[in-house]
PDB file of C-alpha atoms in Angstrom:
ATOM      1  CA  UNK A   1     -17.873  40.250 -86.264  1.00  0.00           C
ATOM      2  CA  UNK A   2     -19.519  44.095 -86.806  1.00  0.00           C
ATOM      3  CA  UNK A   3     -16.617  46.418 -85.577  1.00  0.00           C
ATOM      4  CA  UNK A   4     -16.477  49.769 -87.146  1.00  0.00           C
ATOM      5  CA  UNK A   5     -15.643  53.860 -86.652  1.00  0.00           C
ATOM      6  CA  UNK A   6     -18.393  56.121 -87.524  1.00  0.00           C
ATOM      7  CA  UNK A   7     -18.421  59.799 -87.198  1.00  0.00           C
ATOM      8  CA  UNK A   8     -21.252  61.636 -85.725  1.00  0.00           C
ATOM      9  CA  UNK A   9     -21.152  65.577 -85.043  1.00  0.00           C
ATOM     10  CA  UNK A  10     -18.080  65.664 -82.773  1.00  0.00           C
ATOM     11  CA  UNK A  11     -17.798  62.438 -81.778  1.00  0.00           C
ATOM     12  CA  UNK A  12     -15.615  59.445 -83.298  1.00  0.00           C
ATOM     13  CA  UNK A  13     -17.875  56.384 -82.369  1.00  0.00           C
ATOM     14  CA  UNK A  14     -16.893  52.715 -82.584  1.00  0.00           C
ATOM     15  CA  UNK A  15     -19.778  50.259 -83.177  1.00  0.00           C
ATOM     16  CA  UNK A  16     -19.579  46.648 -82.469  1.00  0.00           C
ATOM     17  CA  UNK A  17     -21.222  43.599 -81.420  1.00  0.00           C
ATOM     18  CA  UNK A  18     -20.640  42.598 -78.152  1.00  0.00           C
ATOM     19  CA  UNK A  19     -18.226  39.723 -77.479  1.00  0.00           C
ATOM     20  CA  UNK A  20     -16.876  37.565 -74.537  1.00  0.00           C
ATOM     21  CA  UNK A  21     -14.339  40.243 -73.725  1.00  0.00           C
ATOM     22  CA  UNK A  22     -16.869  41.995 -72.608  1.00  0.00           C
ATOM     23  CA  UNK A  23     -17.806  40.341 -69.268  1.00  0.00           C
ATOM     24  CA  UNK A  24     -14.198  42.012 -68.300  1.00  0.00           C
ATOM     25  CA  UNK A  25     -15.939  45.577 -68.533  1.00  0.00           C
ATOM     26  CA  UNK A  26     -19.070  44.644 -66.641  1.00  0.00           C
ATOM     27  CA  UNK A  27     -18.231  48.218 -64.312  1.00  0.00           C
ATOM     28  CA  UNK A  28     -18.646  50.178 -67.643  1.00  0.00           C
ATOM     29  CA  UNK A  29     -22.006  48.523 -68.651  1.00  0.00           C
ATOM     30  CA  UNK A  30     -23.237  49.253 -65.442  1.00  0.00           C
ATOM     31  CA  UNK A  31     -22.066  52.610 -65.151  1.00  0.00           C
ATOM     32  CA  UNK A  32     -24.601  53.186 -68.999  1.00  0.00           C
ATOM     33  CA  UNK A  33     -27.496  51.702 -67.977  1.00  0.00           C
ATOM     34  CA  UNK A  34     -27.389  53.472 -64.538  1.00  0.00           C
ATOM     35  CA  UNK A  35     -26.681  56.542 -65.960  1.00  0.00           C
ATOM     36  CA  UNK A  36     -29.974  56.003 -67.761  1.00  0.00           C
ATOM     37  CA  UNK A  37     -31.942  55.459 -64.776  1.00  0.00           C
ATOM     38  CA  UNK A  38     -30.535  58.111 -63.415  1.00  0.00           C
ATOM     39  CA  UNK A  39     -31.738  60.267 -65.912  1.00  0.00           C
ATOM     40  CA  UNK A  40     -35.571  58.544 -66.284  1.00  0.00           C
ATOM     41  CA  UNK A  41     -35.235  57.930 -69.490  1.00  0.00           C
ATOM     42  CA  UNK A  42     -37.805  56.013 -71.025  1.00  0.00           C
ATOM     43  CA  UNK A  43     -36.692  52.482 -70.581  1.00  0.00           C
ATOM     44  CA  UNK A  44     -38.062  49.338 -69.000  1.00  0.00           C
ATOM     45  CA  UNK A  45     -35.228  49.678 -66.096  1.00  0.00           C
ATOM     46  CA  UNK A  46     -36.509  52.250 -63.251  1.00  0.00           C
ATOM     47  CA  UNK A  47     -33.646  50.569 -60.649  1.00  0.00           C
ATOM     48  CA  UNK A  48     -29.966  50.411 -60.485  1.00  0.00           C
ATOM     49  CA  UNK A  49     -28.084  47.349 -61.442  1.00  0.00           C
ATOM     50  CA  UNK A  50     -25.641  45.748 -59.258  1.00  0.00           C
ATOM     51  CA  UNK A  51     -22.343  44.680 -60.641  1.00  0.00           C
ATOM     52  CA  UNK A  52     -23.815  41.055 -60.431  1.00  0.00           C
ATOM     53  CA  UNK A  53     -26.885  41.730 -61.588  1.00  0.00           C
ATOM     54  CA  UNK A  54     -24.981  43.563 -64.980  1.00  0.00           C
ATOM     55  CA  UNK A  55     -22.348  40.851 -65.330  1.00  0.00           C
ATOM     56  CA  UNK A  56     -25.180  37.837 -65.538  1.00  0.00           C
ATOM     57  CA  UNK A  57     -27.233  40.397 -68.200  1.00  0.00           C
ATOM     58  CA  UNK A  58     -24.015  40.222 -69.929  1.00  0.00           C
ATOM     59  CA  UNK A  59     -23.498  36.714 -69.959  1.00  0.00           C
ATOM     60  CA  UNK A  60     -27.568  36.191 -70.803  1.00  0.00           C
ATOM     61  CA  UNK A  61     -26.725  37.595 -73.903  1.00  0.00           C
ATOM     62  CA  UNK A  62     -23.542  36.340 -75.340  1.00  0.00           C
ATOM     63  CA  UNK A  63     -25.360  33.115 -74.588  1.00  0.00           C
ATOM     64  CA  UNK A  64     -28.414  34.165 -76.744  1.00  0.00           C
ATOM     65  CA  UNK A  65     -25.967  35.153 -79.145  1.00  0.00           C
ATOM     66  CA  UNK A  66     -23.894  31.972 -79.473  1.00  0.00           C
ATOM     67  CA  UNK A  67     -27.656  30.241 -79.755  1.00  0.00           C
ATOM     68  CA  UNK A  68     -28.267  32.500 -82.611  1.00  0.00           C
ATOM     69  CA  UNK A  69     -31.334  34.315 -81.562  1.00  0.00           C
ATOM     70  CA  UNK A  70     -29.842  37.799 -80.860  1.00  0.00           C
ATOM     71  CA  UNK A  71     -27.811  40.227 -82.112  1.00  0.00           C
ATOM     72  CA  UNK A  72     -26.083  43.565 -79.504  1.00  0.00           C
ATOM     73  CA  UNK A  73     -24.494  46.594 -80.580  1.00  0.00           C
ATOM     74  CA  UNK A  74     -22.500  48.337 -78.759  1.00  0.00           C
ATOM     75  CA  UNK A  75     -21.718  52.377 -79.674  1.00  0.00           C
ATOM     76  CA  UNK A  76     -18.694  53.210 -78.125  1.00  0.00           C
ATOM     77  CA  UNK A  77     -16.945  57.179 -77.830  1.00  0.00           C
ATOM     78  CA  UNK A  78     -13.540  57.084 -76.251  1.00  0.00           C
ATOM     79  CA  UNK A  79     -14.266  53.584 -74.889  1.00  0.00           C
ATOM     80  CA  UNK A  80     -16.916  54.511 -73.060  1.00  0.00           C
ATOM     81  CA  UNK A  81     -20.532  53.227 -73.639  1.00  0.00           C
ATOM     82  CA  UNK A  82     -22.921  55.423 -75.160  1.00  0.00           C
ATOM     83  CA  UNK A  83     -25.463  53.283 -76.995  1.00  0.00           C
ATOM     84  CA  UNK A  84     -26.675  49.877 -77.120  1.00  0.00           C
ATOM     85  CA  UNK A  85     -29.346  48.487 -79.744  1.00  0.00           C
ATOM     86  CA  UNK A  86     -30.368  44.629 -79.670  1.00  0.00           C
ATOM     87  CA  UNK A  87     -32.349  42.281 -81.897  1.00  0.00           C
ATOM     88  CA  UNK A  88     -34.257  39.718 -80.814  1.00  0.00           C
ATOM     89  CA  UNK A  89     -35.687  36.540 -83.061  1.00  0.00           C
ATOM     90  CA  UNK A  90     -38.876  35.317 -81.219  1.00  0.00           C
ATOM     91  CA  UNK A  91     -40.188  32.263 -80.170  1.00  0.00           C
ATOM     92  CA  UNK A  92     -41.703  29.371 -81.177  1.00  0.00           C
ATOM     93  CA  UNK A  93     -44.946  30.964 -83.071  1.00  0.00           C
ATOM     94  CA  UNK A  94     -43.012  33.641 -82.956  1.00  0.00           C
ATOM     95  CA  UNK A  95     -40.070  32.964 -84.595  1.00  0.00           C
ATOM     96  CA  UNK A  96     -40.429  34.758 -87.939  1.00  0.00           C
ATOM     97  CA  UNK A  97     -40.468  38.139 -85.317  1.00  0.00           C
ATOM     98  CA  UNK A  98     -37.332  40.092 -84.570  1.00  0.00           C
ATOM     99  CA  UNK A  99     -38.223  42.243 -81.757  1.00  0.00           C
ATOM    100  CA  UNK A 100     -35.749  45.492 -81.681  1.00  0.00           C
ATOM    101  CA  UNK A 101     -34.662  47.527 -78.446  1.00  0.00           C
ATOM    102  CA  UNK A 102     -32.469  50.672 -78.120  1.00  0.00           C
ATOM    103  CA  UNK A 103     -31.147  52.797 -75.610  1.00  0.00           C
ATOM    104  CA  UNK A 104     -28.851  56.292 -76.381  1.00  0.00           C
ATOM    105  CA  UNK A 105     -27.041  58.138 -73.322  1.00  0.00           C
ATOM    106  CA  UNK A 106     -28.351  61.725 -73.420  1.00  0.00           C
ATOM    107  CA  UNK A 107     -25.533  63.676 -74.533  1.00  0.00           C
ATOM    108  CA  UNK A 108     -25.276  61.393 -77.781  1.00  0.00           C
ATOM    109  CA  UNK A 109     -29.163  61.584 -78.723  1.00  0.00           C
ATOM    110  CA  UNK A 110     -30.025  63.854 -81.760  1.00  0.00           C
ATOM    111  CA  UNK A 111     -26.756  63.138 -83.735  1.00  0.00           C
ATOM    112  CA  UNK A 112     -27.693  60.284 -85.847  1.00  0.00           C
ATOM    113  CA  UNK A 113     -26.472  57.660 -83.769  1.00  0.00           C
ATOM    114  CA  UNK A 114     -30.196  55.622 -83.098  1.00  0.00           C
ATOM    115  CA  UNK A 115     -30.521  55.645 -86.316  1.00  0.00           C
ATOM    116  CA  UNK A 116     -27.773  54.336 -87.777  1.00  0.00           C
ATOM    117  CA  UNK A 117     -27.935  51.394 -85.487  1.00  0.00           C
ATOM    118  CA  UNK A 118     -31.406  51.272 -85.662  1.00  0.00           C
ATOM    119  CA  UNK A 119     -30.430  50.393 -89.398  1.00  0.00           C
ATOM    120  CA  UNK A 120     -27.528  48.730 -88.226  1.00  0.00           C
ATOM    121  CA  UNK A 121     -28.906  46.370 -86.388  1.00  0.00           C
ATOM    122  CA  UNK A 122     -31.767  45.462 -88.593  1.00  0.00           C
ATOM    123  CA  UNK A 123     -29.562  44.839 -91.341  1.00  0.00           C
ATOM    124  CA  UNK A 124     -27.029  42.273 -89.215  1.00  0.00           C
ATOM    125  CA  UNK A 125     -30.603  40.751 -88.054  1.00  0.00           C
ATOM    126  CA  UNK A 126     -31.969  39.864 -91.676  1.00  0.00           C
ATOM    127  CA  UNK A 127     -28.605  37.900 -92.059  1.00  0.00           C
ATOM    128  CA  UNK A 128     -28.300  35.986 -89.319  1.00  0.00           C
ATOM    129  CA  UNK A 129     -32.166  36.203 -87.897  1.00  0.00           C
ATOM    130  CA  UNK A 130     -34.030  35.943 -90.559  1.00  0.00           C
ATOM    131  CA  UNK A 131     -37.129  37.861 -89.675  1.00  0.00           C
ATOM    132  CA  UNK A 132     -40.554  38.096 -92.008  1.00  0.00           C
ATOM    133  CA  UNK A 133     -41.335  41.181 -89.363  1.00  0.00           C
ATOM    134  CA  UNK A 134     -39.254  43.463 -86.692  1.00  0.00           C
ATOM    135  CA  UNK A 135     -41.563  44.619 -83.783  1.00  0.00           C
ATOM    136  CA  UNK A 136     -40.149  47.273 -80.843  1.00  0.00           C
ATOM    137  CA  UNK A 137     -42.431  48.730 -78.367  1.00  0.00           C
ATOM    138  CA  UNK A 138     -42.096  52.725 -77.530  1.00  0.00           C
ATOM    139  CA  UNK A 139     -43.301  54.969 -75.066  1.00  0.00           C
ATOM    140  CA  UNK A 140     -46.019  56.705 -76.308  1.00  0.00           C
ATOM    141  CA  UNK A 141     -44.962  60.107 -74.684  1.00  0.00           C
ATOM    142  CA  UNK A 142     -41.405  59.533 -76.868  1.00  0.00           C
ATOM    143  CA  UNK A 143     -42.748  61.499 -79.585  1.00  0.00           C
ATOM    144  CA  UNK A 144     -38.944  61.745 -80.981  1.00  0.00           C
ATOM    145  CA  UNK A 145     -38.186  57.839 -81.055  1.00  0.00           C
ATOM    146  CA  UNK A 146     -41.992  57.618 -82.453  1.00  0.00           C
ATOM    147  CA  UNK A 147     -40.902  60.039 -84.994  1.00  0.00           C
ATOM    148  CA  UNK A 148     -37.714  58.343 -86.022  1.00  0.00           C
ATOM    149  CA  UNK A 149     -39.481  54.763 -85.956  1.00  0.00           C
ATOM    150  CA  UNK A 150     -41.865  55.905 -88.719  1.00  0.00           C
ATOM    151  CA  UNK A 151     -38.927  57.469 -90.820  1.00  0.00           C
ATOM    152  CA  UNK A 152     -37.650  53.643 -91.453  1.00  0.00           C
ATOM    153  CA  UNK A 153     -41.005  52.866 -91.742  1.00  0.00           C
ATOM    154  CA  UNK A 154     -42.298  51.199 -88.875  1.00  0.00           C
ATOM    155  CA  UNK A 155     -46.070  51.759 -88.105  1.00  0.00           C
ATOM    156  CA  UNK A 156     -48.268  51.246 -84.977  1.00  0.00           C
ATOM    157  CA  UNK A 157     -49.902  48.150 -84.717  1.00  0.00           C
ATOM    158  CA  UNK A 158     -50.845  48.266 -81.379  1.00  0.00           C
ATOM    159  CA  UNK A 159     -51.730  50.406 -78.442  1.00  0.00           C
ATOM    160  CA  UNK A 160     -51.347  49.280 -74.540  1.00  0.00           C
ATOM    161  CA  UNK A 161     -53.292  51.644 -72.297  1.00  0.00           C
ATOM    162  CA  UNK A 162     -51.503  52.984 -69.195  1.00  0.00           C
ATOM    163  CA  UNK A 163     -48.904  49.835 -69.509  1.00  0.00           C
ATOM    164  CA  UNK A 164     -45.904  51.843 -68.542  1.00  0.00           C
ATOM    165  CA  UNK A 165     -45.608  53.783 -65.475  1.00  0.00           C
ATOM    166  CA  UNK A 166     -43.671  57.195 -65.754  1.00  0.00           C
ATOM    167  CA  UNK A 167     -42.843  59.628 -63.826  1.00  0.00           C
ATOM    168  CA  UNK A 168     -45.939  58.999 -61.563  1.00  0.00           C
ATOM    169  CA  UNK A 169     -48.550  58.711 -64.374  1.00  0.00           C
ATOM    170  CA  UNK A 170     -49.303  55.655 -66.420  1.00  0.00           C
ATOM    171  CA  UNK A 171     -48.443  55.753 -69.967  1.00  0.00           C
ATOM    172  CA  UNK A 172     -49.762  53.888 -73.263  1.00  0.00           C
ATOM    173  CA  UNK A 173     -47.198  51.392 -74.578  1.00  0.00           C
ATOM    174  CA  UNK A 174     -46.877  51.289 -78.493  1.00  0.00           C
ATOM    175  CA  UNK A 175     -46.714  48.460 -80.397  1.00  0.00           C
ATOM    176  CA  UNK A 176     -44.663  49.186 -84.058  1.00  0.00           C
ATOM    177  CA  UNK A 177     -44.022  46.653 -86.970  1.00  0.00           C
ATOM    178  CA  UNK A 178     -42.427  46.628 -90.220  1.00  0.00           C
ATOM    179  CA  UNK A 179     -41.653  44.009 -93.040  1.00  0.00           C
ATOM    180  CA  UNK A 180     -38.266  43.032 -92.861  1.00  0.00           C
TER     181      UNK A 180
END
């Protein structure tokens, strides 16, 4: 089990997987991804969570994790929740695809954080996943996640027109892939 202190700028960051003990700090998941959609940022998510509606996320994962088809880090700064990256092995004809997500609260963006777990993450994946590929779909107004995808060498494969809506205009989705 990942668990391990990192410094970036400031800020003395654990990262680990996430774990059963987990579902006892549903408040402070919901609290992160709230914050997020209280900020816009460019994630799926455009409404609050309820507590229930966080705690059975929660336990959605851990059971894709115990199945083996998903890996969750968790960046933590004085216990609180600042980051969460995820791998996910596909499907049936699509089970040589890990598909990769990540979310950073503001204040921790543009330290090094995404990615390190972006690496992270893929690196956990290859062990226990076993992808031929990793996929992750961007924004295509997120020039700075674009930006960083192509620095570990992720390229677009595919381009969604006016998939995403944003801030009240509809915005390409991209598609990015890289060999594992």
């Amino acid at each position: 089990m990942l668990r391990e202190f990192k410094k970036f700028a400031d800020h003395e960051i654990l990262i680990r997987e996430l774990n059963r003990h987990d579902l006892k700090r549903v408040k402070e998941f919901q609290k992160y991804i709230n914050a997020l959609i209280d900020e816009d940022a460019k994630i799926l998510l455009n409404k609050k969570l309820s507590l229930k509606e966080e705690k059975e996320w929660i336990k959605r994962e851990l059971r894709e994790i115990r199945n083996k088809e998903k890996i969750v880090l968790i960046a933590e700064s004085n216990k609180e929740i600042v980051g969460i990256c995820e791998a996910r092995k596909g499907r049936y004809r699509q089970s040589h695809i890990v598909e990769l997500g990540i979310s950073i609260k503001k204040e921790f963006r543009g330290i090094g954080l995404g990615k390190y777990l972006m690496k992270k993450v893929m690196k956990v994946a290859k062990k226990k996943l076993k992808p031929k590929y990793f996929l992750l779909h961007v924004f295509a107004n997120n020039y700075i996640a674009i930006n960083l995808y192509k620095k570990l060498g992720f390229k677009e494969v595919a381009r969604t027109p006016k998939l995403l809506q944003y801030r009240g205009k509809l915005i390409d989705d991209i598609t990015m892939m890289k060999k594992a």
